[in-house]
Amino acid sequence: MATSPALLFPSPSSASSAPSSARVEAVVLFNVCDSYVRRPDQADRVIGTLLGSLLSDGTVHVRNSYVVPHSESADQVAIDIDYHHNMYASHQKVNPKEVIVGWFSTGFGVSGGSTLIHEFYSREVQNPIHLTVDTGFTRGEASIKAYISSNLSLRDSQLAAQFQEIPLDLKMIEAEKAGFEILKSTMVEKLPNDLEGMESSMGKLYILIDEIYKYVDDVVEGRVAPDNRIGRFISDSFASVPKLSPAAFDKLFNDKIQDNLALVYLSSITRTQISIAEKLNTAAQVL
């Protein structure tokens, strides 16, 4: 007698109210990267708790995070649960509206021990998300992904957990985007100072102005069909620029440059003074 093959399917209880997408603030990513740099020498990756809220449209808004000490081997994971609970209790006193929404880990994709850690956070909150940040630049950049987990079951028996990627939105302002672009690149030898950052911004602005000029010229010559929406954008952009004479603009720009040079000079003096103080303190301790 022939029998139909058994089918594996997600558990309905776990898939019914699972988050549909995730939105992550830039401070969370910077905190993850900083915790990875400060990790113990023997640690391959760091993990931590994600804090935020669940929006009405099913999006998880991650606003904050903190690292949780842990150790893991091929077949087991140990998490400092007391530290996790103490940190969460302290955070609740400062911002009670931010609750546990999931956890993060550094590394590319989901690893073997992720299932055990996700099981722990599933007891802390229903349907937690798992955020991964590839600080090792496996594919040439810092890949960032968000996952949810569903239980694979055979009839009434749960066999395993399946991680599914969900859409991820990185919420950043322009200044944070600039910093994140620097972190994504593997060719950066040092962070740019104010003058180098201004030079880079002016170069990008010049490229954009040149593209707008070419577009307007093509429309006037009839090579490109006009788009009223783009025309309104260009008009609004020019209307937002204050009317300054060339002399007034040069004075304003030069004053800003002088302010930046003064800040660079003062910071250099401060670093030199701190270095001298450290050397004198070291010499005094030796004597």
mmCIF file of C-alpha atoms in Angstrom:
data_model
loop_
_atom_site.group_PDB
_atom_site.id
_atom_site.type_symbol
_atom_site.label_atom_id
_atom_site.label_comp_id
_atom_site.label_asym_id
_atom_site.label_seq_id
_atom_site.Cartn_x
_atom_site.Cartn_y
_atom_site.Cartn_z
ATOM 1 C CA MET A 1 0.000 0.000 0.000
ATOM 2 C CA ALA A 2 1.500 3.331 -1.077
ATOM 3 C CA THR A 3 1.826 6.108 1.468
ATOM 4 C CA SER A 4 2.102 9.815 0.828
ATOM 5 C CA PRO A 5 5.440 11.415 1.714
ATOM 6 C CA ALA A 6 5.684 13.313 4.994
ATOM 7 C CA LEU A 7 5.867 17.092 4.662
ATOM 8 C CA LEU A 8 7.878 19.542 6.741
ATOM 9 C CA PHE A 9 6.104 22.813 7.475
ATOM 10 C CA PRO A 10 6.563 25.797 9.810
ATOM 11 C CA SER A 11 4.763 25.741 13.104
ATOM 12 C CA PRO A 12 1.641 27.961 12.833
ATOM 13 C CA SER A 13 2.101 29.456 16.277
ATOM 14 C CA SER A 14 5.547 30.772 15.405
ATOM 15 C CA ALA A 15 4.713 32.134 11.957
ATOM 16 C CA SER A 16 1.406 33.847 12.743
ATOM 17 C CA SER A 17 2.701 37.013 14.413
ATOM 18 C CA ALA A 18 6.289 37.093 13.155
ATOM 19 C CA PRO A 19 7.736 40.530 12.235
ATOM 20 C CA SER A 20 7.519 41.402 8.542
ATOM 21 C CA SER A 21 10.523 43.763 8.398
ATOM 22 C CA ALA A 22 13.124 45.521 10.542
ATOM 23 C CA ARG A 23 14.290 49.124 10.871
ATOM 24 C CA VAL A 24 17.642 49.703 12.546
ATOM 25 C CA GLU A 25 19.082 52.968 13.843
ATOM 26 C CA ALA A 26 22.691 53.804 12.970
ATOM 27 C CA VAL A 27 23.723 53.938 16.645
ATOM 28 C CA VAL A 28 22.992 50.206 16.897
ATOM 29 C CA LEU A 29 25.383 49.371 14.043
ATOM 30 C CA PHE A 30 28.121 51.589 15.462
ATOM 31 C CA ASN A 31 27.671 49.966 18.877
ATOM 32 C CA VAL A 32 27.982 46.491 17.327
ATOM 33 C CA CYS A 33 31.179 47.467 15.485
ATOM 34 C CA ASP A 34 32.638 49.047 18.625
ATOM 35 C CA SER A 35 31.849 45.961 20.708
ATOM 36 C CA TYR A 36 33.549 43.764 18.104
ATOM 37 C CA VAL A 37 36.723 45.871 18.267
ATOM 38 C CA ARG A 38 36.715 45.654 22.083
ATOM 39 C CA ARG A 39 35.969 41.918 22.239
ATOM 40 C CA PRO A 40 38.226 39.551 24.228
ATOM 41 C CA ASP A 41 41.159 38.114 22.285
ATOM 42 C CA GLN A 42 39.801 34.558 22.406
ATOM 43 C CA ALA A 43 36.314 35.515 21.161
ATOM 44 C CA ASP A 44 35.467 34.909 17.508
ATOM 45 C CA ARG A 45 32.294 36.989 17.618
ATOM 46 C CA VAL A 46 30.168 39.061 19.968
ATOM 47 C CA ILE A 47 26.451 38.842 20.648
ATOM 48 C CA GLY A 48 24.034 41.162 22.363
ATOM 49 C CA THR A 49 20.454 42.231 22.972
ATOM 50 C CA LEU A 50 18.441 44.457 20.647
ATOM 51 C CA LEU A 51 16.018 46.960 22.167
ATOM 52 C CA GLY A 52 13.188 48.818 20.496
ATOM 53 C CA SER A 53 9.518 48.388 19.715
ATOM 54 C CA LEU A 54 7.140 46.585 17.375
ATOM 55 C CA LEU A 55 5.230 48.981 15.113
ATOM 56 C CA SER A 56 1.625 48.521 14.060
ATOM 57 C CA ASP A 57 2.596 47.484 10.505
ATOM 58 C CA GLY A 58 4.681 44.556 11.777
ATOM 59 C CA THR A 59 8.042 46.362 11.533
ATOM 60 C CA VAL A 60 10.520 45.945 14.364
ATOM 61 C CA HIS A 61 12.156 49.295 15.130
ATOM 62 C CA VAL A 62 15.560 48.670 16.743
ATOM 63 C CA ARG A 63 16.787 51.748 18.621
ATOM 64 C CA ASN A 64 19.414 50.487 21.039
ATOM 65 C CA SER A 65 21.556 47.501 21.996
ATOM 66 C CA TYR A 66 24.032 46.179 24.510
ATOM 67 C CA VAL A 67 26.592 43.379 24.495
ATOM 68 C CA VAL A 68 26.039 40.170 26.456
ATOM 69 C CA PRO A 69 29.127 38.147 27.480
ATOM 70 C CA HIS A 70 29.072 34.593 26.164
ATOM 71 C CA SER A 71 31.241 31.645 25.230
ATOM 72 C CA GLU A 72 30.552 28.980 22.662
ATOM 73 C CA SER A 73 32.043 25.819 21.268
ATOM 74 C CA ALA A 74 31.047 23.420 18.534
ATOM 75 C CA ASP A 75 28.099 21.931 20.439
ATOM 76 C CA GLN A 76 27.233 24.298 23.297
ATOM 77 C CA VAL A 77 26.737 27.967 24.111
ATOM 78 C CA ALA A 78 26.969 29.680 27.505
ATOM 79 C CA ILE A 79 25.337 33.107 28.000
ATOM 80 C CA ASP A 80 25.739 35.340 31.043
ATOM 81 C CA ILE A 81 22.008 35.504 31.795
ATOM 82 C CA ASP A 82 22.417 37.515 35.009
ATOM 83 C CA TYR A 83 24.382 40.210 33.170
ATOM 84 C CA HIS A 84 21.698 40.317 30.463
ATOM 85 C CA HIS A 85 18.880 40.743 32.973
ATOM 86 C CA ASN A 86 20.765 43.373 34.997
ATOM 87 C CA MET A 87 21.517 45.406 31.863
ATOM 88 C CA TYR A 88 17.918 45.200 30.723
ATOM 89 C CA ALA A 89 16.615 46.243 34.139
ATOM 90 C CA SER A 90 18.964 49.239 34.167
ATOM 91 C CA HIS A 91 17.912 50.236 30.668
ATOM 92 C CA GLN A 92 14.238 49.994 31.592
ATOM 93 C CA LYS A 93 14.771 52.553 34.354
ATOM 94 C CA VAL A 94 16.100 55.038 31.773
ATOM 95 C CA ASN A 95 13.811 54.226 28.846
ATOM 96 C CA PRO A 96 10.910 51.935 29.768
ATOM 97 C CA LYS A 97 9.391 52.149 26.266
ATOM 98 C CA GLU A 98 12.282 50.205 24.714
ATOM 99 C CA VAL A 99 11.795 46.462 25.188
ATOM 100 C CA ILE A 100 13.688 43.398 23.987
ATOM 101 C CA VAL A 101 13.006 42.761 20.292
ATOM 102 C CA GLY A 102 15.791 40.307 19.450
ATOM 103 C CA TRP A 103 19.537 39.867 19.435
ATOM 104 C CA PHE A 104 22.577 40.557 17.264
ATOM 105 C CA SER A 105 25.787 38.788 16.402
ATOM 106 C CA THR A 106 28.860 39.601 14.357
ATOM 107 C CA GLY A 107 29.786 37.363 11.453
ATOM 108 C CA PHE A 108 28.431 36.413 8.063
ATOM 109 C CA GLY A 109 25.022 34.753 8.137
ATOM 110 C CA VAL A 110 23.669 32.360 10.729
ATOM 111 C CA SER A 111 26.149 30.073 12.491
ATOM 112 C CA GLY A 112 25.669 26.747 14.247
ATOM 113 C CA GLY A 113 25.283 28.192 17.731
ATOM 114 C CA SER A 114 22.756 30.792 16.594
ATOM 115 C CA THR A 115 19.875 28.354 17.036
ATOM 116 C CA LEU A 116 20.652 27.861 20.733
ATOM 117 C CA ILE A 117 21.010 31.603 21.347
ATOM 118 C CA HIS A 118 17.810 32.329 19.428
ATOM 119 C CA GLU A 119 16.013 29.752 21.555
ATOM 120 C CA PHE A 120 17.072 31.648 24.680
ATOM 121 C CA TYR A 121 15.788 34.973 23.300
ATOM 122 C CA SER A 122 12.554 33.272 22.253
ATOM 123 C CA ARG A 123 11.909 32.782 25.967
ATOM 124 C CA GLU A 124 12.596 36.475 26.589
ATOM 125 C CA VAL A 125 10.278 37.800 23.848
ATOM 126 C CA GLN A 126 7.892 36.286 21.329
ATOM 127 C CA ASN A 127 9.255 36.094 17.770
ATOM 128 C CA PRO A 128 12.631 37.836 18.260
ATOM 129 C CA ILE A 129 14.654 38.986 15.256
ATOM 130 C CA HIS A 130 18.274 38.080 14.667
ATOM 131 C CA LEU A 131 20.547 40.817 13.278
ATOM 132 C CA THR A 132 23.907 39.838 11.762
ATOM 133 C CA VAL A 133 26.731 42.281 10.979
ATOM 134 C CA ASP A 134 29.613 40.913 8.915
ATOM 135 C CA THR A 135 32.534 42.697 10.569
ATOM 136 C CA GLY A 136 34.926 40.336 8.789
ATOM 137 C CA PHE A 137 34.035 41.754 5.341
ATOM 138 C CA THR A 138 33.534 38.253 3.904
ATOM 139 C CA ARG A 139 32.232 39.631 0.605
ATOM 140 C CA GLY A 140 34.204 42.840 0.582
ATOM 141 C CA GLU A 141 31.797 44.915 2.674
ATOM 142 C CA ALA A 142 29.957 44.901 5.979
ATOM 143 C CA SER A 143 26.907 42.831 5.059
ATOM 144 C CA ILE A 144 23.966 43.475 7.415
ATOM 145 C CA LYS A 145 20.935 41.183 7.474
ATOM 146 C CA ALA A 146 17.915 40.525 9.667
ATOM 147 C CA TYR A 147 16.273 37.127 10.228
ATOM 148 C CA ILE A 148 13.281 35.582 11.917
ATOM 149 C CA SER A 149 13.013 31.946 12.918
ATOM 150 C CA SER A 150 10.215 29.441 12.456
ATOM 151 C CA ASN A 151 10.040 25.905 13.810
ATOM 152 C CA LEU A 152 10.044 23.073 11.275
ATOM 153 C CA SER A 153 7.738 20.299 12.419
ATOM 154 C CA LEU A 154 6.795 16.831 11.261
ATOM 155 C CA ARG A 155 3.179 16.300 12.274
ATOM 156 C CA ASP A 156 3.261 17.143 15.989
ATOM 157 C CA SER A 157 7.036 16.874 16.441
ATOM 158 C CA GLN A 158 9.360 19.896 16.165
ATOM 159 C CA LEU A 159 12.533 18.979 14.297
ATOM 160 C CA ALA A 160 14.546 22.155 13.764
ATOM 161 C CA ALA A 161 14.493 25.939 13.455
ATOM 162 C CA GLN A 162 14.597 27.666 10.080
ATOM 163 C CA PHE A 163 15.958 31.214 9.737
ATOM 164 C CA GLN A 164 14.322 33.383 7.079
ATOM 165 C CA GLU A 165 15.676 36.747 5.983
ATOM 166 C CA ILE A 166 13.338 39.743 6.233
ATOM 167 C CA PRO A 167 13.612 43.223 4.630
ATOM 168 C CA LEU A 168 15.948 45.560 6.494
ATOM 169 C CA ASP A 169 15.878 49.366 6.498
ATOM 170 C CA LEU A 170 18.895 51.258 7.848
ATOM 171 C CA LYS A 171 17.647 54.563 9.269
ATOM 172 C CA MET A 172 20.425 57.151 8.981
ATOM 173 C CA ILE A 173 20.855 60.877 8.595
ATOM 174 C CA GLU A 174 23.364 62.240 6.071
ATOM 175 C CA ALA A 175 26.231 62.463 8.581
ATOM 176 C CA GLU A 176 25.639 58.881 9.736
ATOM 177 C CA LYS A 177 25.527 57.657 6.130
ATOM 178 C CA ALA A 178 28.959 59.178 5.523
ATOM 179 C CA GLY A 179 30.390 57.346 8.526
ATOM 180 C CA PHE A 180 28.725 54.094 7.539
ATOM 181 C CA GLU A 181 30.115 54.295 3.996
ATOM 182 C CA ILE A 182 33.584 54.605 5.519
ATOM 183 C CA LEU A 183 32.995 51.537 7.698
ATOM 184 C CA LYS A 184 31.751 49.518 4.697
ATOM 185 C CA SER A 185 34.953 50.045 2.732
ATOM 186 C CA THR A 186 37.939 47.780 3.373
ATOM 187 C CA MET A 187 40.447 50.190 1.814
ATOM 188 C CA VAL A 188 40.263 52.976 4.408
ATOM 189 C CA GLU A 189 43.569 53.505 6.210
ATOM 190 C CA LYS A 190 42.331 56.289 8.482
ATOM 191 C CA LEU A 191 39.231 58.329 9.182
ATOM 192 C CA PRO A 192 39.203 61.663 7.318
ATOM 193 C CA ASN A 193 39.520 64.876 9.287
ATOM 194 C CA ASP A 194 37.212 67.870 8.849
ATOM 195 C CA LEU A 195 39.145 69.370 5.952
ATOM 196 C CA GLU A 196 39.386 66.064 4.083
ATOM 197 C CA GLY A 197 35.687 65.451 4.677
ATOM 198 C CA MET A 198 34.838 68.897 3.341
ATOM 199 C CA GLU A 199 37.017 68.319 0.277
ATOM 200 C CA SER A 200 35.264 65.007 -0.423
ATOM 201 C CA SER A 201 31.827 66.584 0.015
ATOM 202 C CA MET A 202 32.692 69.454 -2.319
ATOM 203 C CA GLY A 203 33.928 66.964 -4.934
ATOM 204 C CA LYS A 204 30.659 65.015 -4.775
ATOM 205 C CA LEU A 205 28.674 68.275 -4.949
ATOM 206 C CA TYR A 206 30.609 69.334 -8.054
ATOM 207 C CA ILE A 207 29.785 65.999 -9.743
ATOM 208 C CA LEU A 208 26.078 66.403 -8.947
ATOM 209 C CA ILE A 209 26.019 69.983 -10.256
ATOM 210 C CA ASP A 210 27.743 68.839 -13.442
ATOM 211 C CA GLU A 211 25.124 66.100 -13.952
ATOM 212 C CA ILE A 212 22.303 68.636 -13.456
ATOM 213 C CA TYR A 213 23.949 71.004 -15.938
ATOM 214 C CA LYS A 214 24.194 68.254 -18.551
ATOM 215 C CA TYR A 215 20.566 67.251 -17.996
ATOM 216 C CA VAL A 216 19.287 70.830 -18.382
ATOM 217 C CA ASP A 217 21.428 71.309 -21.487
ATOM 218 C CA ASP A 218 20.058 68.086 -23.015
ATOM 219 C CA VAL A 219 16.477 69.199 -22.331
ATOM 220 C CA VAL A 220 17.058 72.621 -23.886
ATOM 221 C CA GLU A 221 18.658 71.064 -26.979
ATOM 222 C CA GLY A 222 15.829 68.535 -27.306
ATOM 223 C CA ARG A 223 17.964 65.455 -26.725
ATOM 224 C CA VAL A 224 16.019 64.430 -23.596
ATOM 225 C CA ALA A 225 12.289 64.692 -22.917
ATOM 226 C CA PRO A 226 11.574 67.194 -20.105
ATOM 227 C CA ASP A 227 10.341 65.889 -16.753
ATOM 228 C CA ASN A 228 8.287 68.404 -14.763
ATOM 229 C CA ARG A 229 9.020 66.619 -11.493
ATOM 230 C CA ILE A 230 12.786 66.930 -11.959
ATOM 231 C CA GLY A 231 12.329 70.550 -13.003
ATOM 232 C CA ARG A 232 10.490 71.313 -9.764
ATOM 233 C CA PHE A 233 13.215 69.609 -7.739
ATOM 234 C CA ILE A 234 15.886 71.721 -9.446
ATOM 235 C CA SER A 235 13.844 74.885 -8.957
ATOM 236 C CA ASP A 236 13.267 74.159 -5.254
ATOM 237 C CA SER A 237 16.971 73.416 -4.767
ATOM 238 C CA PHE A 238 18.037 76.728 -6.288
ATOM 239 C CA ALA A 239 15.346 78.588 -4.362
ATOM 240 C CA SER A 240 16.691 77.189 -1.072
ATOM 241 C CA VAL A 241 20.183 78.639 -1.727
ATOM 242 C CA PRO A 242 20.586 82.044 -0.033
ATOM 243 C CA LYS A 243 21.348 84.961 -2.339
ATOM 244 C CA LEU A 244 24.927 86.011 -1.635
ATOM 245 C CA SER A 245 27.339 88.092 -3.613
ATOM 246 C CA PRO A 246 30.618 86.432 -4.643
ATOM 247 C CA ALA A 247 32.505 88.567 -2.115
ATOM 248 C CA ALA A 248 30.138 87.633 0.729
ATOM 249 C CA PHE A 249 30.327 83.946 -0.186
ATOM 250 C CA ASP A 250 34.144 84.010 -0.272
ATOM 251 C CA LYS A 251 34.244 85.670 3.152
ATOM 252 C CA LEU A 252 31.784 83.157 4.619
ATOM 253 C CA PHE A 253 33.694 80.213 3.148
ATOM 254 C CA ASN A 254 37.107 81.497 4.263
ATOM 255 C CA ASP A 255 35.810 82.151 7.787
ATOM 256 C CA LYS A 256 34.580 78.556 7.956
ATOM 257 C CA ILE A 257 37.951 77.281 6.747
ATOM 258 C CA GLN A 258 39.735 79.331 9.397
ATOM 259 C CA ASP A 259 37.428 77.965 12.097
ATOM 260 C CA ASN A 260 38.216 74.389 10.996
ATOM 261 C CA LEU A 261 41.950 75.114 10.945
ATOM 262 C CA ALA A 262 41.712 76.561 14.457
ATOM 263 C CA LEU A 263 39.944 73.409 15.684
ATOM 264 C CA VAL A 264 42.585 71.186 14.055
ATOM 265 C CA TYR A 265 45.343 73.248 15.656
ATOM 266 C CA LEU A 266 43.746 73.152 19.119
ATOM 267 C CA SER A 267 43.137 69.399 18.921
ATOM 268 C CA SER A 268 46.771 68.866 17.889
ATOM 269 C CA ILE A 269 47.975 70.913 20.859
ATOM 270 C CA THR A 270 45.688 68.946 23.175
ATOM 271 C CA ARG A 271 47.002 65.598 21.922
ATOM 272 C CA THR A 272 50.589 66.819 22.340
ATOM 273 C CA GLN A 273 49.901 68.004 25.885
ATOM 274 C CA ILE A 274 48.291 64.684 26.835
ATOM 275 C CA SER A 275 51.234 62.769 25.357
ATOM 276 C CA ILE A 276 53.748 64.884 27.303
ATOM 277 C CA ALA A 277 51.745 64.448 30.519
ATOM 278 C CA GLU A 278 51.684 60.661 30.057
ATOM 279 C CA LYS A 279 55.456 60.544 29.480
ATOM 280 C CA LEU A 280 56.140 62.726 32.537
ATOM 281 C CA ASN A 281 53.856 60.521 34.649
ATOM 282 C CA THR A 282 55.639 57.395 33.435
ATOM 283 C CA ALA A 283 59.058 58.939 34.153
ATOM 284 C CA ALA A 284 57.930 59.973 37.641
ATOM 285 C CA GLN A 285 56.755 56.436 38.433
ATOM 286 C CA VAL A 286 60.091 54.995 37.294
ATOM 287 C CA LEU A 287 62.058 57.423 39.462
#
